[in-house]
Amino acid sequence: EILTGLANEHSVVVVEHDMEFIRSIAKKVTVLHEGSVLFEGNMSEVQENEKVRRVYLGE
């Protein structure tokens, strides 16, 4: 609840693997892989991105 409230008015950096939680608060998501930015976009774009799917879902 605290993060949701903050996220409405501020930028918040959250390091998390729980994608349901991220989906509930994020407007913009940055996906990191081995210390570098793999992709950045909204949650729909992240879920549809081929690189993200290959690295994290093994597709």
Tab-separated table of N, CA and C in Angstrom, residues 2-57:
chain	number	residue	atom	x	y	z
A	2	ILE	N	1.942	1.219	0.759
A	2	ILE	CA	2.827	2.384	0.824
A	2	ILE	C	3.434	2.658	-0.543
A	3	LEU	N	3.961	1.621	-1.191
A	3	LEU	CA	4.566	1.813	-2.514
A	3	LEU	C	3.547	2.255	-3.546
A	4	THR	N	2.363	1.718	-3.488
A	4	THR	CA	1.315	2.113	-4.428
A	4	THR	C	0.998	3.593	-4.267
A	5	GLY	N	0.890	4.048	-3.040
A	5	GLY	CA	0.635	5.463	-2.782
A	5	GLY	C	1.764	6.347	-3.268
A	6	LEU	N	2.986	5.948	-3.000
A	6	LEU	CA	4.143	6.722	-3.461
A	6	LEU	C	4.239	6.743	-4.975
A	7	ALA	N	3.979	5.611	-5.600
A	7	ALA	CA	4.118	5.497	-7.056
A	7	ALA	C	3.138	6.397	-7.799
A	8	ASN	N	2.050	6.769	-7.166
A	8	ASN	CA	1.090	7.660	-7.815
A	8	ASN	C	1.623	9.075	-7.989
A	9	GLU	N	2.581	9.477	-7.134
A	9	GLU	CA	3.071	10.850	-7.162
A	9	GLU	C	4.576	10.977	-7.350
A	10	HIS	N	5.308	9.877	-7.259
A	10	HIS	CA	6.765	9.932	-7.303
A	10	HIS	C	7.319	8.797	-8.153
A	11	SER	N	8.579	8.956	-8.533
A	11	SER	CA	9.291	7.831	-9.146
A	11	SER	C	9.761	6.920	-8.024
A	12	VAL	N	9.589	5.632	-8.205
A	12	VAL	CA	9.983	4.656	-7.195
A	12	VAL	C	10.796	3.575	-7.881
A	13	VAL	N	11.946	3.233	-7.300
A	13	VAL	CA	12.762	2.145	-7.827
A	13	VAL	C	12.487	0.911	-6.978
A	14	VAL	N	12.045	-0.158	-7.637
A	14	VAL	CA	11.738	-1.409	-6.951
A	14	VAL	C	12.476	-2.524	-7.675
A	15	VAL	N	13.240	-3.300	-6.939
A	15	VAL	CA	13.898	-4.479	-7.503
A	15	VAL	C	13.078	-5.675	-7.043
A	16	GLU	N	12.451	-6.349	-8.002
A	16	GLU	CA	11.493	-7.391	-7.638
A	16	GLU	C	11.328	-8.378	-8.781
A	17	HIS	N	11.090	-9.636	-8.441
A	17	HIS	CA	10.818	-10.667	-9.441
A	17	HIS	C	9.342	-11.050	-9.483
A	18	ASP	N	8.557	-10.539	-8.558
A	18	ASP	CA	7.122	-10.830	-8.509
A	18	ASP	C	6.407	-9.933	-9.519
A	19	MET	N	6.155	-10.476	-10.704
A	19	MET	CA	5.610	-9.671	-11.796
A	19	MET	C	4.173	-9.224	-11.538
A	20	GLU	N	3.411	-9.963	-10.766
A	20	GLU	CA	2.054	-9.520	-10.423
A	20	GLU	C	2.116	-8.238	-9.591
A	21	PHE	N	3.050	-8.199	-8.650
A	21	PHE	CA	3.231	-6.998	-7.834
A	21	PHE	C	3.676	-5.827	-8.703
A	22	ILE	N	4.653	-6.055	-9.559
A	22	ILE	CA	5.138	-4.994	-10.446
A	22	ILE	C	4.008	-4.497	-11.335
A	23	ARG	N	3.239	-5.400	-11.872
A	23	ARG	CA	2.109	-5.028	-12.731
A	23	ARG	C	1.129	-4.114	-11.989
A	24	SER	N	0.987	-4.327	-10.687
A	24	SER	CA	0.016	-3.547	-9.918
A	24	SER	C	0.466	-2.114	-9.648
A	25	ILE	N	1.778	-1.830	-9.724
A	25	ILE	CA	2.240	-0.479	-9.391
A	25	ILE	C	2.967	0.240	-10.520
A	26	ALA	N	3.456	-0.484	-11.512
A	26	ALA	CA	4.376	0.129	-12.475
A	26	ALA	C	3.683	0.746	-13.679
A	27	LYS	N	4.171	1.910	-14.058
A	27	LYS	CA	3.786	2.516	-15.327
A	27	LYS	C	4.881	2.247	-16.356
A	28	LYS	N	6.123	2.229	-15.883
A	28	LYS	CA	7.283	1.988	-16.740
A	28	LYS	C	8.151	0.936	-16.053
A	29	VAL	N	8.622	-0.041	-16.825
A	29	VAL	CA	9.418	-1.141	-16.283
A	29	VAL	C	10.744	-1.199	-17.025
A	30	THR	N	11.827	-1.343	-16.276
A	30	THR	CA	13.142	-1.554	-16.865
A	30	THR	C	13.574	-2.964	-16.504
A	31	VAL	N	13.837	-3.779	-17.509
A	31	VAL	CA	14.254	-5.166	-17.298
A	31	VAL	C	15.772	-5.223	-17.398
A	32	LEU	N	16.404	-5.735	-16.350
A	32	LEU	CA	17.856	-5.878	-16.335
A	32	LEU	C	18.231	-7.332	-16.560
A	33	HIS	N	19.358	-7.530	-17.230
A	33	HIS	CA	19.902	-8.872	-17.429
A	33	HIS	C	21.415	-8.773	-17.376
A	34	GLU	N	22.007	-9.487	-16.438
A	34	GLU	CA	23.455	-9.499	-16.246
A	34	GLU	C	24.020	-8.086	-16.114
A	35	GLY	N	23.319	-7.241	-15.363
A	35	GLY	CA	23.805	-5.908	-15.048
A	35	GLY	C	23.558	-4.835	-16.090
A	36	SER	N	22.893	-5.170	-17.177
A	36	SER	CA	22.614	-4.194	-18.233
A	36	SER	C	21.119	-4.142	-18.525
A	37	VAL	N	20.690	-3.007	-19.071
A	37	VAL	CA	19.284	-2.860	-19.446
A	37	VAL	C	19.002	-3.728	-20.663
A	38	LEU	N	18.064	-4.635	-20.520
A	38	LEU	CA	17.646	-5.504	-21.617
A	38	LEU	C	16.505	-4.863	-22.397
A	39	PHE	N	15.562	-4.250	-21.663
A	39	PHE	CA	14.402	-3.634	-22.311
A	39	PHE	C	13.746	-2.679	-21.333
A	40	GLU	N	13.090	-1.663	-21.882
A	40	GLU	CA	12.353	-0.714	-21.058
A	40	GLU	C	11.047	-0.357	-21.758
A	41	GLY	N	9.959	-0.365	-21.011
A	41	GLY	CA	8.662	-0.016	-21.578
A	41	GLY	C	7.566	-0.237	-20.562
A	42	ASN	N	6.316	-0.165	-21.020
A	42	ASN	CA	5.219	-0.457	-20.094
A	42	ASN	C	5.100	-1.979	-19.954
A	43	MET	N	4.263	-2.423	-19.044
A	43	MET	CA	4.187	-3.853	-18.732
A	43	MET	C	3.782	-4.686	-19.942
A	44	SER	N	2.860	-4.192	-20.743
A	44	SER	CA	2.436	-4.932	-21.939
A	44	SER	C	3.591	-5.097	-22.913
A	45	GLU	N	4.356	-4.027	-23.108
A	45	GLU	CA	5.504	-4.087	-24.017
A	45	GLU	C	6.557	-5.057	-23.509
A	46	VAL	N	6.793	-5.045	-22.195
A	46	VAL	CA	7.768	-5.960	-21.598
A	46	VAL	C	7.340	-7.402	-21.828
A	47	GLN	N	6.080	-7.709	-21.577
A	47	GLN	CA	5.593	-9.078	-21.713
A	47	GLN	C	5.623	-9.572	-23.153
A	48	GLU	N	5.518	-8.660	-24.111
A	48	GLU	CA	5.496	-9.044	-25.522
A	48	GLU	C	6.874	-9.016	-26.179
A	49	ASN	N	7.875	-8.477	-25.489
A	49	ASN	CA	9.191	-8.317	-26.090
A	49	ASN	C	9.900	-9.661	-26.268
A	50	GLU	N	10.383	-9.902	-27.471
A	50	GLU	CA	11.024	-11.179	-27.799
A	50	GLU	C	12.271	-11.441	-26.955
A	51	LYS	N	13.117	-10.425	-26.751
A	51	LYS	CA	14.340	-10.610	-25.954
A	51	LYS	C	14.007	-10.967	-24.510
A	52	VAL	N	13.045	-10.282	-23.934
A	52	VAL	CA	12.650	-10.554	-22.548
A	52	VAL	C	12.102	-11.973	-22.436
A	53	ARG	N	11.256	-12.356	-23.362
A	53	ARG	CA	10.665	-13.701	-23.336
A	53	ARG	C	11.741	-14.777	-23.483
A	54	ARG	N	12.710	-14.541	-24.350
A	54	ARG	CA	13.771	-15.521	-24.566
A	54	ARG	C	14.636	-15.673	-23.311
A	55	VAL	N	15.033	-14.546	-22.717
A	55	VAL	CA	15.930	-14.588	-21.559
A	55	VAL	C	15.226	-15.108	-20.308
A	56	TYR	N	13.998	-14.658	-20.059
A	56	TYR	CA	13.333	-14.988	-18.802
A	56	TYR	C	12.355	-16.148	-18.879
A	57	LEU	N	11.872	-16.447	-20.069
A	57	LEU	CA	10.913	-17.545	-20.199
A	57	LEU	C	11.467	-18.712	-21.009
